[in-house]
């Protein structure tokens, strides 16, 4: 006997999923390539069909109702499954893994060791996807995530290592360490938080911050920029140890004195739970674990 299905308005569910993801009719309309009035029309029809209010107004913004949140969660998984199946059918994701990660982690840790993985697994197409905080953790973005975010429900997580900041400067500058004032580069750009990283470092190492800082703060938004500013001779920067290690090994930077500063952040690998045993993903995870183990044994955390 042939299976019978409900006559569903799939377009309405697609429109709802886009609005729920963006919490914006305007952005959903832009993504779907339709007008805002068409989006509103589909939402009204779906609300009438389900007999449930899916959104509620909160000032000028919208929020999901309890029923809307349940539907959004169900549709997220359903659309992820459809996208995976479609991609597999047409061969888009065959032997391909998308890895989402921060720019600092990509440049400072992943890319330097990546040739080893491609040499071991030349048949796996590894694609790096840049993310920023807070990242969208979804199959629409990537297959594997390396983030500092709490593990999302439905995802398996593996702790890689904690984050430590170390002070570095160009080999030609700051030769006396902190014996005399030096320009300081901070990755804290919030006016209230400028220099908070150096304040914590100074407190940890019993240093008087006003005494060691020379001139105004040099501010940037990312560790990657701070590293390049230090390399350019603009002053001393606090950057993750794994980012500093290659430049220190090449004598492009000098490690300044002081204990490494723990930030309380960790780098964790996250994979959707039902995908963690896919053979290629297992190969990638095993390789990452091996690299982390070898780096730990080699004292990747640069000491004073």
Tab-separated table of C-alpha atoms in Angstrom:
chain	number	residue	atom	x	y	z
A	1	UNK	CA	0.000	0.000	0.000
A	2	UNK	CA	1.430	3.358	-1.017
A	3	UNK	CA	2.332	5.743	1.770
A	4	UNK	CA	0.180	8.833	1.956
A	5	UNK	CA	1.521	12.177	3.141
A	6	UNK	CA	-0.114	15.341	4.394
A	7	UNK	CA	-0.456	18.157	1.900
A	8	UNK	CA	2.064	20.508	3.495
A	9	UNK	CA	2.899	24.045	2.493
A	10	UNK	CA	6.662	23.433	2.304
A	11	UNK	CA	7.311	26.985	1.154
A	12	UNK	CA	5.679	28.260	4.321
A	13	UNK	CA	7.974	26.102	6.462
A	14	UNK	CA	10.994	27.304	4.494
A	15	UNK	CA	10.007	30.933	5.013
A	16	UNK	CA	9.332	30.374	8.712
A	17	UNK	CA	12.713	28.671	9.186
A	18	UNK	CA	14.519	31.626	7.605
A	19	UNK	CA	12.657	34.172	9.767
A	20	UNK	CA	13.250	32.068	12.900
A	21	UNK	CA	16.966	31.870	12.127
A	22	UNK	CA	17.384	35.596	11.534
A	23	UNK	CA	14.554	36.801	13.811
A	24	UNK	CA	14.009	39.316	11.030
A	25	UNK	CA	11.450	39.423	8.223
A	26	UNK	CA	13.713	41.762	6.245
A	27	UNK	CA	16.758	39.506	6.384
A	28	UNK	CA	14.696	36.412	5.617
A	29	UNK	CA	13.211	38.128	2.565
A	30	UNK	CA	16.690	39.088	1.343
A	31	UNK	CA	17.971	35.531	1.791
A	32	UNK	CA	15.007	33.961	0.003
A	33	UNK	CA	14.854	36.587	-2.752
A	34	UNK	CA	11.214	37.524	-2.124
A	35	UNK	CA	9.425	40.590	-0.788
A	36	UNK	CA	8.721	41.236	2.878
A	37	UNK	CA	5.002	41.145	2.159
A	38	UNK	CA	5.411	37.664	0.642
A	39	UNK	CA	7.204	36.547	3.801
A	40	UNK	CA	4.417	37.973	5.983
A	41	UNK	CA	1.795	36.262	3.788
A	42	UNK	CA	3.491	32.860	4.156
A	43	UNK	CA	3.780	33.310	7.925
A	44	UNK	CA	0.075	34.175	8.229
A	45	UNK	CA	-0.915	31.106	6.205
A	46	UNK	CA	1.318	28.855	8.302
A	47	UNK	CA	-0.008	30.308	11.556
A	48	UNK	CA	-3.571	29.710	10.391
A	49	UNK	CA	-2.735	26.158	9.268
A	50	UNK	CA	-1.068	25.209	12.578
A	51	UNK	CA	-3.464	27.154	14.794
A	52	UNK	CA	-0.492	28.419	16.813
A	53	UNK	CA	1.163	31.793	17.143
A	54	UNK	CA	4.783	31.338	16.100
A	55	UNK	CA	6.199	34.815	16.795
A	56	UNK	CA	5.511	37.572	19.268
A	57	UNK	CA	6.433	41.242	19.203
A	58	UNK	CA	9.014	42.551	21.666
A	59	UNK	CA	9.227	46.262	21.004
A	60	UNK	CA	10.618	46.693	17.501
A	61	UNK	CA	11.922	43.134	17.325
A	62	UNK	CA	10.286	39.717	17.156
A	63	UNK	CA	10.831	36.581	19.228
A	64	UNK	CA	9.759	32.969	18.894
A	65	UNK	CA	6.875	31.749	20.987
A	66	UNK	CA	7.212	28.394	22.720
A	67	UNK	CA	5.430	26.716	19.807
A	68	UNK	CA	7.598	28.616	17.333
A	69	UNK	CA	10.794	27.551	19.111
A	70	UNK	CA	9.742	23.888	18.986
A	71	UNK	CA	8.953	24.117	15.293
A	72	UNK	CA	12.191	25.990	14.531
A	73	UNK	CA	14.282	23.324	16.266
A	74	UNK	CA	12.513	20.527	14.388
A	75	UNK	CA	12.858	22.271	11.029
A	76	UNK	CA	16.546	23.029	11.623
A	77	UNK	CA	17.293	19.321	11.904
A	78	UNK	CA	14.985	18.450	8.998
A	79	UNK	CA	16.523	20.997	6.623
A	80	UNK	CA	20.047	19.943	7.663
A	81	UNK	CA	19.154	16.346	6.770
A	82	UNK	CA	17.674	17.399	3.413
A	83	UNK	CA	20.800	19.445	2.595
A	84	UNK	CA	23.101	16.543	3.516
A	85	UNK	CA	21.087	14.070	1.443
A	86	UNK	CA	20.912	16.419	-1.539
A	87	UNK	CA	24.629	17.147	-1.399
A	88	UNK	CA	25.432	13.431	-1.180
A	89	UNK	CA	23.203	12.680	-4.157
A	90	UNK	CA	24.890	15.210	-6.435
A	91	UNK	CA	28.346	14.551	-4.989
A	92	UNK	CA	28.974	17.957	-3.420
A	93	UNK	CA	30.182	16.687	-0.056
A	94	UNK	CA	31.764	13.383	-1.076
A	95	UNK	CA	35.101	13.079	0.771
A	96	UNK	CA	34.830	16.731	1.795
A	97	UNK	CA	34.892	18.115	5.341
A	98	UNK	CA	34.182	21.748	6.178
A	99	UNK	CA	35.976	22.912	9.328
A	100	UNK	CA	34.763	26.147	10.937
A	101	UNK	CA	37.274	27.932	13.160
A	102	UNK	CA	38.502	31.326	14.320
A	103	UNK	CA	41.000	33.219	12.165
A	104	UNK	CA	43.563	33.180	14.983
A	105	UNK	CA	43.271	29.409	15.439
A	106	UNK	CA	43.403	28.841	11.690
A	107	UNK	CA	46.526	30.940	11.122
A	108	UNK	CA	48.274	30.079	14.366
A	109	UNK	CA	47.538	26.367	14.746
A	110	UNK	CA	45.633	24.666	11.940
A	111	UNK	CA	47.303	25.910	8.765
A	112	UNK	CA	50.919	25.291	9.868
A	113	UNK	CA	50.155	21.583	10.496
A	114	UNK	CA	47.582	21.139	7.717
A	115	UNK	CA	50.071	19.849	5.089
A	116	UNK	CA	50.548	16.775	7.269
A	117	UNK	CA	46.835	15.939	7.115
A	118	UNK	CA	46.580	16.485	3.347
A	119	UNK	CA	49.646	14.279	2.844
A	120	UNK	CA	48.091	11.496	4.932
A	121	UNK	CA	44.632	11.842	3.375
A	122	UNK	CA	44.996	13.243	-0.166
A	123	UNK	CA	41.504	11.953	-1.011
A	124	UNK	CA	39.801	14.160	1.625
A	125	UNK	CA	38.971	17.715	0.601
A	126	UNK	CA	39.365	19.788	3.780
A	127	UNK	CA	37.782	23.251	3.557
A	128	UNK	CA	38.342	25.930	6.214
A	129	UNK	CA	35.468	28.278	7.080
A	130	UNK	CA	36.127	31.418	9.136
A	131	UNK	CA	33.754	32.127	12.023
A	132	UNK	CA	33.465	34.837	14.658
A	133	UNK	CA	31.752	35.046	18.047
A	134	UNK	CA	29.083	33.981	18.490
A	135	UNK	CA	29.285	31.430	15.655
A	136	UNK	CA	26.300	29.818	13.992
A	137	UNK	CA	26.817	26.122	14.724
A	138	UNK	CA	24.858	24.302	12.055
A	139	UNK	CA	25.422	21.876	9.174
A	140	UNK	CA	24.662	24.805	6.913
A	141	UNK	CA	27.972	26.328	7.999
A	142	UNK	CA	30.341	23.398	8.518
A	143	UNK	CA	30.705	19.748	9.461
A	144	UNK	CA	33.263	20.269	12.240
A	145	UNK	CA	33.647	23.290	14.535
A	146	UNK	CA	36.596	24.417	16.648
A	147	UNK	CA	35.296	27.094	19.005
A	148	UNK	CA	35.364	28.419	22.560
A	149	UNK	CA	31.566	28.314	22.781
A	150	UNK	CA	29.659	26.005	25.167
A	151	UNK	CA	28.705	22.734	23.515
A	152	UNK	CA	25.413	23.073	21.689
A	153	UNK	CA	22.663	20.572	22.394
A	154	UNK	CA	22.905	17.634	19.998
A	155	UNK	CA	26.667	18.054	19.501
A	156	UNK	CA	29.573	15.909	20.670
A	157	UNK	CA	32.536	17.838	22.074
A	158	UNK	CA	36.260	17.198	22.552
A	159	UNK	CA	38.449	19.504	24.653
A	160	UNK	CA	41.656	20.348	22.770
A	161	UNK	CA	43.519	22.710	25.102
A	162	UNK	CA	43.101	25.838	27.240
A	163	UNK	CA	44.130	29.278	26.022
A	164	UNK	CA	47.197	31.005	27.472
A	165	UNK	CA	48.478	34.432	26.466
A	166	UNK	CA	52.192	35.138	26.290
A	167	UNK	CA	53.954	38.511	25.852
A	168	UNK	CA	55.934	38.864	22.617
A	169	UNK	CA	57.698	41.631	20.733
A	170	UNK	CA	59.801	41.991	17.593
A	171	UNK	CA	63.332	40.688	17.941
A	172	UNK	CA	64.689	44.192	17.354
A	173	UNK	CA	62.550	45.873	20.035
A	174	UNK	CA	61.999	45.585	23.781
A	175	UNK	CA	65.470	44.104	24.279
A	176	UNK	CA	65.340	45.000	27.967
A	177	UNK	CA	62.048	43.243	28.530
A	178	UNK	CA	60.012	45.208	31.058
A	179	UNK	CA	63.036	46.859	32.686
A	180	UNK	CA	62.020	50.022	30.866
A	181	UNK	CA	58.582	51.158	29.582
A	182	UNK	CA	57.438	49.664	26.270
A	183	UNK	CA	54.462	50.378	23.983
A	184	UNK	CA	51.707	47.847	24.682
A	185	UNK	CA	49.314	46.322	22.149
A	186	UNK	CA	45.927	45.247	23.484
A	187	UNK	CA	43.206	43.153	21.861
A	188	UNK	CA	40.570	44.753	24.085
A	189	UNK	CA	38.936	47.581	22.110
A	190	UNK	CA	35.937	48.286	24.347
A	191	UNK	CA	36.652	51.692	25.946
A	192	UNK	CA	35.842	50.223	29.350
A	193	UNK	CA	38.071	47.165	28.798
A	194	UNK	CA	41.084	48.642	26.963
A	195	UNK	CA	44.221	47.122	28.421
A	196	UNK	CA	42.346	44.586	30.586
A	197	UNK	CA	44.520	41.787	29.192
A	198	UNK	CA	47.697	43.578	30.247
A	199	UNK	CA	46.203	44.467	33.639
A	200	UNK	CA	45.592	40.763	34.291
A	201	UNK	CA	49.096	39.873	33.072
A	202	UNK	CA	50.672	42.555	35.286
A	203	UNK	CA	48.720	41.363	38.334
A	204	UNK	CA	49.741	37.741	37.687
A	205	UNK	CA	53.424	38.691	37.438
A	206	UNK	CA	53.578	41.369	40.155
A	207	UNK	CA	54.265	44.134	37.641
A	208	UNK	CA	53.196	47.759	37.917
A	209	UNK	CA	51.310	48.409	34.681
A	210	UNK	CA	51.791	52.223	34.564
A	211	UNK	CA	55.533	51.646	35.025
A	212	UNK	CA	55.950	49.160	32.156
A	213	UNK	CA	53.651	50.897	29.621
A	214	UNK	CA	55.056	53.578	27.343
A	215	UNK	CA	52.672	55.956	25.549
A	216	UNK	CA	49.100	55.333	24.439
A	217	UNK	CA	47.533	51.916	23.962
A	218	UNK	CA	47.764	50.328	20.519
A	219	UNK	CA	44.361	48.644	20.090
A	220	UNK	CA	43.169	45.961	17.669
A	221	UNK	CA	40.218	43.583	17.516
A	222	UNK	CA	41.964	40.242	16.897
A	223	UNK	CA	44.981	38.351	18.160
A	224	UNK	CA	46.084	37.931	14.556
A	225	UNK	CA	46.342	41.720	14.201
A	226	UNK	CA	48.125	42.032	17.542
A	227	UNK	CA	50.702	39.481	16.413
A	228	UNK	CA	51.374	41.364	13.183
A	229	UNK	CA	51.603	44.694	15.031
A	230	UNK	CA	54.221	43.180	17.341
A	231	UNK	CA	56.068	41.722	14.358
A	232	UNK	CA	56.081	45.213	12.815
A	233	UNK	CA	57.865	46.580	15.882
A	234	UNK	CA	54.928	48.556	17.314
A	235	UNK	CA	55.404	47.175	20.815
A	236	UNK	CA	54.645	44.169	23.003
A	237	UNK	CA	51.492	42.087	22.497
A	238	UNK	CA	49.725	39.358	24.435
A	239	UNK	CA	48.781	36.537	22.042
A	240	UNK	CA	47.862	32.859	22.416
A	241	UNK	CA	50.952	30.731	22.911
A	242	UNK	CA	50.199	28.493	19.929
A	243	UNK	CA	50.201	31.568	17.686
A	244	UNK	CA	53.484	32.856	19.108
A	245	UNK	CA	55.402	29.585	18.923
A	246	UNK	CA	56.153	29.500	15.137
A	247	UNK	CA	57.365	33.127	15.084
A	248	UNK	CA	59.482	32.520	18.193
A	249	UNK	CA	61.005	29.401	16.650
A	250	UNK	CA	61.965	31.446	13.572
A	251	UNK	CA	63.358	34.231	15.813
A	252	UNK	CA	60.912	36.715	14.280
A	253	UNK	CA	59.625	37.522	17.775
A	254	UNK	CA	61.052	37.482	21.266
A	255	UNK	CA	59.293	35.995	24.285
A	256	UNK	CA	59.213	38.632	27.001
A	257	UNK	CA	59.500	37.603	30.676
A	258	UNK	CA	56.491	36.672	32.749
A	259	UNK	CA	54.219	33.696	33.371
A	260	UNK	CA	51.687	32.883	30.649
A	261	UNK	CA	48.233	34.305	31.374
A	262	UNK	CA	45.335	31.809	31.410
A	263	UNK	CA	42.252	33.411	29.868
A	264	UNK	CA	39.765	30.826	31.098
A	265	UNK	CA	38.833	30.058	27.472
A	266	UNK	CA	39.335	26.654	25.883
A	267	UNK	CA	39.415	25.420	22.313
A	268	UNK	CA	36.924	22.635	21.778
A	269	UNK	CA	36.078	20.509	18.781
A	270	UNK	CA	32.324	20.122	18.204
A	271	UNK	CA	30.564	17.723	15.836
A	272	UNK	CA	26.894	16.885	15.456
A	273	UNK	CA	26.375	13.789	17.579
A	274	UNK	CA	25.012	11.523	14.835
A	275	UNK	CA	27.920	12.429	12.524
A	276	UNK	CA	30.825	11.795	14.900
A	277	UNK	CA	31.367	8.239	13.567
A	278	UNK	CA	31.529	9.139	9.885
A	279	UNK	CA	34.830	7.624	8.673
A	280	UNK	CA	36.393	10.815	7.287
A	281	UNK	CA	35.388	12.852	10.332
A	282	UNK	CA	36.864	10.139	12.560
A	283	UNK	CA	40.115	10.394	10.595
A	284	UNK	CA	40.205	14.159	11.068
A	285	UNK	CA	39.463	13.909	14.803
A	286	UNK	CA	42.138	11.240	15.294
A	287	UNK	CA	44.700	13.404	13.495
A	288	UNK	CA	43.827	16.541	15.518
A	289	UNK	CA	44.094	14.564	18.775
A	290	UNK	CA	47.488	13.240	17.673
A	291	UNK	CA	48.782	16.728	16.833
A	292	UNK	CA	47.562	18.111	20.173
A	293	UNK	CA	49.260	15.213	22.003
A	294	UNK	CA	52.551	15.735	20.160
A	295	UNK	CA	52.453	19.490	20.700
A	296	UNK	CA	51.817	18.992	24.410
A	297	UNK	CA	54.741	16.579	24.663
A	298	UNK	CA	56.911	19.131	22.837
A	299	UNK	CA	55.877	21.879	25.286
A	300	UNK	CA	54.000	23.991	22.779
A	301	UNK	CA	53.006	26.272	25.670
A	302	UNK	CA	55.925	28.670	25.516
A	303	UNK	CA	57.392	29.370	28.945
A	304	UNK	CA	59.380	32.332	30.175
